Short mmCIF file of C-alpha atoms in Angstrom, two decimals:
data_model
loop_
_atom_site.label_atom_id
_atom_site.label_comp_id
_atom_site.label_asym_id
_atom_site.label_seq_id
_atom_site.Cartn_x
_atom_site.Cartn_y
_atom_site.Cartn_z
CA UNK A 765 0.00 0.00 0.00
CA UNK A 766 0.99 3.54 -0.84
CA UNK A 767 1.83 6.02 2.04
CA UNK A 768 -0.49 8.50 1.88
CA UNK A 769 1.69 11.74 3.02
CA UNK A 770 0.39 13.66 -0.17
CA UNK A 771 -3.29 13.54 0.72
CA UNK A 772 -4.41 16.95 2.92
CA UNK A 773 -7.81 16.80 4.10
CA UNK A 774 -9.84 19.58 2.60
CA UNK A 775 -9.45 22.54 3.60
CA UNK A 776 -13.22 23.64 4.28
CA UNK A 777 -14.27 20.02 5.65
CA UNK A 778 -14.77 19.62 9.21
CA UNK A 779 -12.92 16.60 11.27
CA UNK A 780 -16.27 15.59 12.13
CA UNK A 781 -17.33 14.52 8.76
CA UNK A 782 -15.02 11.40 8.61
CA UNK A 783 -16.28 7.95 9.27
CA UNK A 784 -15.15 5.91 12.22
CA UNK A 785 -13.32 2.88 10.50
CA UNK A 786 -15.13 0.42 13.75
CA UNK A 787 -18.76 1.37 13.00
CA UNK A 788 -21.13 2.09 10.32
CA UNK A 789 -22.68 5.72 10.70
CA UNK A 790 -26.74 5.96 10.72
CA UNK A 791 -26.64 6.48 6.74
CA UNK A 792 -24.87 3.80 6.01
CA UNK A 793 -26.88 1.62 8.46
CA UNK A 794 -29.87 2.80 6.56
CA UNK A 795 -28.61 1.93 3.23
CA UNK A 796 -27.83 -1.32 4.64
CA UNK A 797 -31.64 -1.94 5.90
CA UNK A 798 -32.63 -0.76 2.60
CA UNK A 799 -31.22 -3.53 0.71
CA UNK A 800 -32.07 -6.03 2.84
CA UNK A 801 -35.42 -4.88 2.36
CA UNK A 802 -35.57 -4.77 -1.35
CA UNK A 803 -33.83 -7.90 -1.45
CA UNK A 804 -35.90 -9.94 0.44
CA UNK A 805 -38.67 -11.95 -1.15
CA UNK A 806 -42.17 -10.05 -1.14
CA UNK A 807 -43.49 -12.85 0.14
CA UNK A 808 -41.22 -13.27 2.93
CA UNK A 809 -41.44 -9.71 4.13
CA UNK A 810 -45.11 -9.90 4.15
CA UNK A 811 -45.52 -12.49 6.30
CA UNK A 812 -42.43 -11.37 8.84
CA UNK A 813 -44.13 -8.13 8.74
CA UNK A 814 -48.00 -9.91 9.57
CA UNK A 815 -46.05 -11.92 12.39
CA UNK A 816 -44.59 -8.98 14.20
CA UNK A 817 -48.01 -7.22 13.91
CA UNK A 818 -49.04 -10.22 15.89
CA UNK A 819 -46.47 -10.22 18.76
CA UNK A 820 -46.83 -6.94 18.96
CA UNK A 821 -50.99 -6.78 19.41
CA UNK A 822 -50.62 -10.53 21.50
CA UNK A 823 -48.01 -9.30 23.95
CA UNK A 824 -50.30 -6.21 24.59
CA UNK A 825 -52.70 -8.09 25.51
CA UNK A 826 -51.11 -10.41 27.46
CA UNK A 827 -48.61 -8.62 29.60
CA UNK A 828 -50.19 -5.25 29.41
CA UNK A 829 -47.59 -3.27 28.05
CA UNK A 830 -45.81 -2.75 24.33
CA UNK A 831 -43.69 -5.42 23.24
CA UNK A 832 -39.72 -4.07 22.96
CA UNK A 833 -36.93 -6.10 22.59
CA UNK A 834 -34.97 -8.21 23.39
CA UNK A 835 -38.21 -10.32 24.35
CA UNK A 836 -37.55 -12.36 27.09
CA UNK A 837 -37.08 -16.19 26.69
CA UNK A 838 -40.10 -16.96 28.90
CA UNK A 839 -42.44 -14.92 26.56
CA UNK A 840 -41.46 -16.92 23.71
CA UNK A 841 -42.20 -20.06 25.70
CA UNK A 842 -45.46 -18.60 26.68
CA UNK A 843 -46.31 -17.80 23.03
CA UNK A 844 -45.89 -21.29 21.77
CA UNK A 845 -48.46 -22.36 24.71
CA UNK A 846 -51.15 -20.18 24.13
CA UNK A 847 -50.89 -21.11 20.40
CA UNK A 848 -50.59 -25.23 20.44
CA UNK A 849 -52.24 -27.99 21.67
CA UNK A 850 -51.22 -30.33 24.68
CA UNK A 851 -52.92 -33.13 26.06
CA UNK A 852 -53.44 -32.21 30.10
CA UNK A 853 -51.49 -34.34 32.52
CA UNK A 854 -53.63 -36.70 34.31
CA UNK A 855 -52.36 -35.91 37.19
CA UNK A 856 -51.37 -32.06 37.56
CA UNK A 857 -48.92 -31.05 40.40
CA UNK A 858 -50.42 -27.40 40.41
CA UNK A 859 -53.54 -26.27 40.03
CA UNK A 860 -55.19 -25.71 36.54
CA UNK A 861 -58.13 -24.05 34.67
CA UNK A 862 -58.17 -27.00 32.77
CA UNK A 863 -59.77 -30.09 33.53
CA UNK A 864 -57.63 -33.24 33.20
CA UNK A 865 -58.36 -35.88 30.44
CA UNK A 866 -56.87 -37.93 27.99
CA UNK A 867 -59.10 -37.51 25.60
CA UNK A 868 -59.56 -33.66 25.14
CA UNK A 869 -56.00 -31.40 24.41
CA UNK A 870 -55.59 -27.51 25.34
CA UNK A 871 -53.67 -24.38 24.72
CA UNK A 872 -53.33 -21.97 27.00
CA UNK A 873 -54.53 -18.32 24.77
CA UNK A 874 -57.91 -17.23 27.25
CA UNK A 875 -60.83 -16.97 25.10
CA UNK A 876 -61.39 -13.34 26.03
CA UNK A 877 -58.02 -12.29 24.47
CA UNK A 878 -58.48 -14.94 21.60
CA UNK A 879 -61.73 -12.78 21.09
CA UNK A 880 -59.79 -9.53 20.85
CA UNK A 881 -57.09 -10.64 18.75
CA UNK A 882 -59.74 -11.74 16.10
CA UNK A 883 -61.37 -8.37 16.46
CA UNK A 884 -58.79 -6.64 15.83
CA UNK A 885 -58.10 -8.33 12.65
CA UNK A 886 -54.81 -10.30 14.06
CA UNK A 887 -56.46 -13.68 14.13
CA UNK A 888 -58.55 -15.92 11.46
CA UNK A 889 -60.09 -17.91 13.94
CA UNK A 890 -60.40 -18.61 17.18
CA UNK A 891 -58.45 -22.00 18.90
CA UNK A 892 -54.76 -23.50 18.52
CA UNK A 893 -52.73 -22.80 15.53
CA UNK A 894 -50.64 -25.64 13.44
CA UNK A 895 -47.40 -26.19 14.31
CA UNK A 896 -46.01 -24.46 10.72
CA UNK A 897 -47.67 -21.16 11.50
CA UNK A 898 -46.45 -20.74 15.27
CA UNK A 899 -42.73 -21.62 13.71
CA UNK A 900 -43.71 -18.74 10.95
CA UNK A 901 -44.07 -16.75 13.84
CA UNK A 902 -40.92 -17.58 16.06
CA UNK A 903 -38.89 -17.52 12.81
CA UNK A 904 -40.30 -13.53 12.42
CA UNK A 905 -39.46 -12.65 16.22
CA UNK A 906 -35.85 -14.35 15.73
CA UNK A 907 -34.77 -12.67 12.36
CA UNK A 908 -35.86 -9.18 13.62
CA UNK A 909 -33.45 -9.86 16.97
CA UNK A 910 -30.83 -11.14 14.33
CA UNK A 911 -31.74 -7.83 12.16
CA UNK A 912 -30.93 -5.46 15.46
CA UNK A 913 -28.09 -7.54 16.56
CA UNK A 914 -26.60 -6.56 13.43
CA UNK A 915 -27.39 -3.42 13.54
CA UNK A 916 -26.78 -2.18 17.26
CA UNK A 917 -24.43 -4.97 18.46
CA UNK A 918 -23.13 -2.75 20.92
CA UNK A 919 -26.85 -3.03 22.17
CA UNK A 920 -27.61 -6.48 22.08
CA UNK A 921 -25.28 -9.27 22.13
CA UNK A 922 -26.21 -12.56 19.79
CA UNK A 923 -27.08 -14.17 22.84
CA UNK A 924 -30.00 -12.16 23.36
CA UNK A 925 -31.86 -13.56 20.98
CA UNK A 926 -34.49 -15.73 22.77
CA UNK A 927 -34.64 -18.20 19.79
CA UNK A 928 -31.44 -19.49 20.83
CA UNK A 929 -31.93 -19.81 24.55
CA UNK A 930 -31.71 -23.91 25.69
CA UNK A 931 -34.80 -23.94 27.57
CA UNK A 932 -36.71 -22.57 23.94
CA UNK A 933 -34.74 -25.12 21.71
CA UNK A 934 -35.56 -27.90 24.13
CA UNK A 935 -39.36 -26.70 24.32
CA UNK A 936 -39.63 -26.68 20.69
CA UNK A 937 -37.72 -30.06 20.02
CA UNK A 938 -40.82 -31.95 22.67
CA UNK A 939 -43.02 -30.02 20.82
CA UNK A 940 -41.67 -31.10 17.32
CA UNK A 941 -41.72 -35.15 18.70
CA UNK A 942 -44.99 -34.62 19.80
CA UNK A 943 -46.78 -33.48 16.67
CA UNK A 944 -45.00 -36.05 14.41
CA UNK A 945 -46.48 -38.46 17.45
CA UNK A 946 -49.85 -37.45 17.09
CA UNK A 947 -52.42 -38.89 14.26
CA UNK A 948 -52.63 -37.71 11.13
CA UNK A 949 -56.25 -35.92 11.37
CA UNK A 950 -54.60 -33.63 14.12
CA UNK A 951 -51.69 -32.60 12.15
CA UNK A 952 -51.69 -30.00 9.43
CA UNK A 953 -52.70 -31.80 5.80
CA UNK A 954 -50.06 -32.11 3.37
CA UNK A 955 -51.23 -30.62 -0.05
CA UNK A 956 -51.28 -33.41 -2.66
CA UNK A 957 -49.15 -33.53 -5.42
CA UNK A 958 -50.57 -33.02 -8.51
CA UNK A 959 -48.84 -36.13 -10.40
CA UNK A 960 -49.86 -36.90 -13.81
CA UNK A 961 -53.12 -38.48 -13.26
CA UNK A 962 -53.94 -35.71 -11.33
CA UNK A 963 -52.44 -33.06 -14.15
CA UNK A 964 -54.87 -34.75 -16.95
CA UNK A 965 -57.82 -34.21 -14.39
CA UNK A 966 -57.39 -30.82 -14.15
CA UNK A 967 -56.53 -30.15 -17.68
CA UNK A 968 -59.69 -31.79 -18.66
CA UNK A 969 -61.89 -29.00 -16.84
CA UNK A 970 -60.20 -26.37 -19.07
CA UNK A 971 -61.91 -25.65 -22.01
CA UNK A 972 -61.71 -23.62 -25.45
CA UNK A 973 -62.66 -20.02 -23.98
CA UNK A 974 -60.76 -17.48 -23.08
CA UNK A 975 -60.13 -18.50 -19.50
CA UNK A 976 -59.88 -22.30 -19.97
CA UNK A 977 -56.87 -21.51 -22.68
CA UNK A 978 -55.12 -19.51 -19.96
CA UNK A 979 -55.50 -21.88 -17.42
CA UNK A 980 -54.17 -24.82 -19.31
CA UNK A 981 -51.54 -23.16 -20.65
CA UNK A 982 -50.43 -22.11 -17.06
CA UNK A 983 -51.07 -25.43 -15.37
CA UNK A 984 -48.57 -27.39 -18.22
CA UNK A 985 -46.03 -24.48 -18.52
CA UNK A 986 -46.00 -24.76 -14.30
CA UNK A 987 -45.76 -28.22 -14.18
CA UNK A 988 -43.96 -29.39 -17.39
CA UNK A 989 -41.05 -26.80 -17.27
CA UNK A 990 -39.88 -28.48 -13.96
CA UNK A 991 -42.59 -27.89 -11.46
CA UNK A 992 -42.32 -24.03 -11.11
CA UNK A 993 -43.24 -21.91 -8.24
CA UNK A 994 -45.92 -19.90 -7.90
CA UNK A 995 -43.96 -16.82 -7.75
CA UNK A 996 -41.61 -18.03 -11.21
CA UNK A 997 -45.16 -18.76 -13.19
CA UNK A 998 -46.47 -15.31 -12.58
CA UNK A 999 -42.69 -13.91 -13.28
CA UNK A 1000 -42.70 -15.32 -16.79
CA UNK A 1001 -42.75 -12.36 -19.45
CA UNK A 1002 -42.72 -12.83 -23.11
CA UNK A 1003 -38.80 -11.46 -23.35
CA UNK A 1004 -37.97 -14.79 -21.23
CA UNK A 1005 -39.25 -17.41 -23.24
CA UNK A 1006 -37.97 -17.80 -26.48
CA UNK A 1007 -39.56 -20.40 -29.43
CA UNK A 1008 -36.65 -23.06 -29.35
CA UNK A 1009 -37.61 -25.86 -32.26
CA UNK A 1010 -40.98 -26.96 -31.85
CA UNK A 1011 -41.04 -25.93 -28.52
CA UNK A 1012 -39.82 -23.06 -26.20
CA UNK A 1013 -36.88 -22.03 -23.36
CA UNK A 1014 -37.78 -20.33 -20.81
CA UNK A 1015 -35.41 -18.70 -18.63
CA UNK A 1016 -35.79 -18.37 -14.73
CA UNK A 1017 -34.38 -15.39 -13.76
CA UNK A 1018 -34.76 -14.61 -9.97
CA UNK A 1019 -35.97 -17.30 -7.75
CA UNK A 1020 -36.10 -18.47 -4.42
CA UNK A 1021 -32.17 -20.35 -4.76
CA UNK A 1022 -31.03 -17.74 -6.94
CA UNK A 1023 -32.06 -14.81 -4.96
CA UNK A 1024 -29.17 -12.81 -7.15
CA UNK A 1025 -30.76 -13.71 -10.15
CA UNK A 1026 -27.30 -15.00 -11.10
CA UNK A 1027 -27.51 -16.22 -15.26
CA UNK A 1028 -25.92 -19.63 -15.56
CA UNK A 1029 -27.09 -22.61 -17.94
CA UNK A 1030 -29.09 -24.48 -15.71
CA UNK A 1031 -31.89 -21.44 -15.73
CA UNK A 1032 -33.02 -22.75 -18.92
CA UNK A 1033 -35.66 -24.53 -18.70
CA UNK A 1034 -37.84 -26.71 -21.60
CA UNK A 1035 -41.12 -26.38 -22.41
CA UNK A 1036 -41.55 -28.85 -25.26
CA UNK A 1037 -44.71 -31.30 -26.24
CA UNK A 1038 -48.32 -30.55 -24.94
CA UNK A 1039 -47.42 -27.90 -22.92
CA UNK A 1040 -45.36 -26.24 -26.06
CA UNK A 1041 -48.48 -26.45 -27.91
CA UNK A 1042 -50.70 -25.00 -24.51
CA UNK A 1043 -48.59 -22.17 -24.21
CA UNK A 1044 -48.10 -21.76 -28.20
CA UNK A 1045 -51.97 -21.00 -28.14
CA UNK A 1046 -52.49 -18.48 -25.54
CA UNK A 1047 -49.63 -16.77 -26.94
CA UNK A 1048 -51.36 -16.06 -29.83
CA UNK A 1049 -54.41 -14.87 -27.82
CA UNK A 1050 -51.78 -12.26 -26.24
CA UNK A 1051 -50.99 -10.97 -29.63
CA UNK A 1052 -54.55 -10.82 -30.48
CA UNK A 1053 -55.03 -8.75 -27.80
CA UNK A 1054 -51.69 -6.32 -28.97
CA UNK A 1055 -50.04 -7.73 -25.75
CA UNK A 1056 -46.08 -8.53 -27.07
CA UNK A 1057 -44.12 -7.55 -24.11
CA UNK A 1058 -44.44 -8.00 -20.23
CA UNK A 1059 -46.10 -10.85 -18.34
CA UNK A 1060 -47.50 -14.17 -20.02
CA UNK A 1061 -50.27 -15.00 -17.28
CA UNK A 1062 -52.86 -12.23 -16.98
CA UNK A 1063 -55.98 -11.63 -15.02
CA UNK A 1064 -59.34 -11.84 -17.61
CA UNK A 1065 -62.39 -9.70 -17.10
CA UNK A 1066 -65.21 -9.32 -19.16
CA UNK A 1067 -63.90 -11.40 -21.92
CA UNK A 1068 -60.69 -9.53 -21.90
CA UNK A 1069 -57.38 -9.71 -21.03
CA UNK A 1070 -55.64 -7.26 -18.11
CA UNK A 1071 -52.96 -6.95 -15.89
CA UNK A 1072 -50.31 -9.86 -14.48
CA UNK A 1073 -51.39 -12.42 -12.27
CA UNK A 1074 -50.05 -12.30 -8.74
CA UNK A 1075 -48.83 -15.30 -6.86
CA UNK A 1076 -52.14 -16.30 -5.18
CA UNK A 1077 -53.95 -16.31 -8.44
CA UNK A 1078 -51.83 -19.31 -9.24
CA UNK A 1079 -53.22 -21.18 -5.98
CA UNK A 1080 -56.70 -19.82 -6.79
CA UNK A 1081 -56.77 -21.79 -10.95
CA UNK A 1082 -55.34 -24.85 -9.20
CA UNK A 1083 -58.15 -24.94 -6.42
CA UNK A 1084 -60.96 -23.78 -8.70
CA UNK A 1085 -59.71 -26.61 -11.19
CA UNK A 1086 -59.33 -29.27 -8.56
CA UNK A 1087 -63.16 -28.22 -7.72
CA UNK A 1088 -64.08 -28.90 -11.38
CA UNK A 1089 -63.25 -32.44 -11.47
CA UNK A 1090 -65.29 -35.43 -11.47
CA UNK A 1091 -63.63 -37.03 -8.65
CA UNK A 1092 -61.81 -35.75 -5.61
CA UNK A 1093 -58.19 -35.16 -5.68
CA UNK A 1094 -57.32 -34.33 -2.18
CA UNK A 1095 -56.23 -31.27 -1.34
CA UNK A 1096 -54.63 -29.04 -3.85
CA UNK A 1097 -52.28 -25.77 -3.62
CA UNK A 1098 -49.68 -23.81 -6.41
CA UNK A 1099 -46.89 -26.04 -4.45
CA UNK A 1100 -48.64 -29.43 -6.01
CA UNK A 1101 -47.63 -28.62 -9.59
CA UNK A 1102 -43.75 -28.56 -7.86
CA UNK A 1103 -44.22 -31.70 -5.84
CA UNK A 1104 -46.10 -33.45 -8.39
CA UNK A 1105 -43.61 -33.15 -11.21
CA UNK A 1106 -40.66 -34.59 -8.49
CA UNK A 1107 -42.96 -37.56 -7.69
CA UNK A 1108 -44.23 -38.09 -11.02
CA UNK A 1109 -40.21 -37.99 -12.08
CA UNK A 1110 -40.26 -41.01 -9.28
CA UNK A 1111 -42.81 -43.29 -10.22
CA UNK A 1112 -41.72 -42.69 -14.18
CA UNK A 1113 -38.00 -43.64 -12.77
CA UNK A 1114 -36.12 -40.37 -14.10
CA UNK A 1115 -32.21 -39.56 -13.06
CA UNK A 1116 -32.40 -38.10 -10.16
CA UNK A 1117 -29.77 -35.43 -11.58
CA UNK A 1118 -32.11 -35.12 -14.28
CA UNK A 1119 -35.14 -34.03 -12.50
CA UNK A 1120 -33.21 -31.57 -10.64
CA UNK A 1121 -31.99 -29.94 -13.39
CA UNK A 1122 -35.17 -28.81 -14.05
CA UNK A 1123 -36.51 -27.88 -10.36
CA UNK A 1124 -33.81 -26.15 -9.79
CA UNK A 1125 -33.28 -27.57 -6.56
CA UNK A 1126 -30.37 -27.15 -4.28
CA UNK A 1127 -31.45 -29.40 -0.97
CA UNK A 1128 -31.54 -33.45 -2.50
CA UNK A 1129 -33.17 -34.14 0.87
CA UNK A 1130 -35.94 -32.15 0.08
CA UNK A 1131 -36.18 -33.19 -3.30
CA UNK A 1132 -35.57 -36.81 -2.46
CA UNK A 1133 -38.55 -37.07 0.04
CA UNK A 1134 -40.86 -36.29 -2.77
CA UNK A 1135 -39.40 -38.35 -5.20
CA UNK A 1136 -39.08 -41.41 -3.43
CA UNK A 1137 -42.85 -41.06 -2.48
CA UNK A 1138 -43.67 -41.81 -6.39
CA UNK A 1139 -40.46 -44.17 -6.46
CA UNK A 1140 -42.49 -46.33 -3.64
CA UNK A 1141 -45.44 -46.72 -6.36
CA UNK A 1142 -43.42 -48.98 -8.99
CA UNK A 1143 -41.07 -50.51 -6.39
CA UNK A 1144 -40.62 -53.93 -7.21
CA UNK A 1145 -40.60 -55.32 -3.70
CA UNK A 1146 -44.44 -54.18 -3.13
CA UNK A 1147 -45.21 -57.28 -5.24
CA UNK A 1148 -43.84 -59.75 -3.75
CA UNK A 1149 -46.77 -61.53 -3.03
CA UNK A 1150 -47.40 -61.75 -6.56
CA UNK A 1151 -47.22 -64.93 -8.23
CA UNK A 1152 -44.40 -64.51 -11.29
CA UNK A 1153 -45.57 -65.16 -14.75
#
């Protein structure tokens, strides 16, 4: 490094306006914030920002004052009682509101606050939560300690976060054992995935109008093109997909494991036989409608054609399709196009490296607990009961 005897501070710039080399000045911390912010999934934000709303308006009412941090380790404790079900003790050491049984199970939120919480427009519904939406909630509380940690760590030392306290970890591991203990009908339903016998039921609801061409085109491109998320369908603009052969490429751009939207091979993805041909004609009803630039899957009112779809509009077509069938198909969400393209890729005995490709995954234990479940279908050794011919 150069000595830097030839550099004089200004002349009409005070000392004060230099930076301490230890710390990051309030502007700076700002700018920081800022893009975290922006780069943070929409989706993500939204529901951090719904579950602080919560603690905030449940901690009011519970301890009588305003929630400020660091929250206390007991609090959080307290907060996963009032929000999940145990089954009473039969025999209780201290006294309880609650009357013992085996056969009934509790949480500790009183109704009257319950009441207020739905009131206020905090709540759905009154009763226990599942065990995904109270860890929605603790995973909110612990990134904003993690946020101000950051932030002020002359404040509040890592420690302080309550997430990481022993007696919260062990809480939430006899909680974990205990839901995966408990029968199926009291644990939250898995959405089913929509393999290919459930695909051709849906895409035989969809028929030649305006809305019916959308929707198919839509449900293949999501599904065929490597079992796309909700938030990649509704990304898809006409400068991303390009007419490749007989079929197209589309190209994934941001997504949830490329938050950088990083370009790199693999974010090419196919879209080649029936669901070439499915997009191919809704395309053309875009450019009937002088749409050649900007999203692919629009909203359609009165016959015609408007803005871009948001994310729950995906969920909404798969739902409203599922309800359109002749037979029941279980329960349906956007995710089942993703899961049922990695189980379908199972039972029809596709490289595993293959199938990936396409997903996009990063985690092969996530993947792999998918695809096994449609591996298990053809598995040779569920026959062997079966008399060889």
């Amino acid at each position: 490094m150069k000595p830097t005897q030839g550099i004089a501070a200004p002349r009409n710039e005070p000392l004060a306006s230099y930076l301490d080399p230890n710390q990051l000045n309030l502007e700076a911390r700002r700018a920081t914030q800022a893009f975290q912010f922006e780069g943070q999934s929409p989706n993500t934000r939204r529901t951090y920002e719904t579950a602080l709303l919560y603690w905030g308006a449940w901690y009011a009412l519970r301890y009588g004052e305003p929630l400020a941090v660091p929250v206390p380790s007991p609090v959080v404790m307290q907060f996963v009682l009032d929000h999940l079900q145990h089954s009473p003790l039969s025999v209780s050491s201290e006294a309880t509101p609650f009357l013992p049984s085996s056969h009934t199970s509790q949480h500790l939120l009183p109704e009257p606050i319950d009441q207020l919480l739905i009131g206020g427009g905090y709540k759905a519904k009154p009763g226990p939560w599942s065990l995904a939406t109270v860890e929605t909630r603790l995973a909110a509380l612990s990134r904003a300690h993690d946020v101000l940690i950051a932030n002020d760590p002359r404040r509040l030392a890592p420690d302080t976060n309550p997430l990481r306290n022993p007696a919260v970890r062990q809480l939430m591991s006899a909680v974990r054992r205990t839901y995966a203990r408990r029968p199926p009908d009291q644990q939250r339903a898995r959405p089913a995935a929509a393999t290919r016998s459930v695909m051709e039921a849906l895409l035989a609801t969809c028929t030649d109008d305006l809305i019916g061409v959308r929707d198919r085109a839509l449900l293949l491109f999501g599904f065929a093109s490597g079992g796309r998320r909700r938030s990649e369908i509704v990304a898809a603009t006409l400068e991303n997909v390009r007419r490749d052969g007989d079929g197209f490429i589309y190209e994934l751009g941001h997504s949830k494991t490329n938050q950088s939207g990083r370009r790199s091979p693999e974010n090419f993805k196919p879209i080649q036989g029936e669901a070439a041909a499915a997009l191919e004609t809704w395309l053309q009803e875009l450019f009937r409608s002088k749409i050649t630039q900007g999203a692919i899957f629009r909203r359609i009112l009165n016959g015609q054609i408007r803005e871009p779809l948001k994310g729950a509009a995906v969920r909404d077509i798969v739902r409203r399709r599922a309800q359109l069938t002749a037979e029941p198909l279980g329960k349906l969400s956007a995710h089942s196009l993703r899961s049922g393209f990695v189980t379908e890729s199972g039972r029809q005995n596709i490289a595993i490296g293959e199938a990936m490709a396409l997903t996009g995954h990063r985690s092969v234990q996530t993947f792999i607990s998918y695809y096994r479940t449609g591996e298990a279908a053809t598995s040779a050794a569920a026959h062997l009961m079966e008399s060889k011919k």
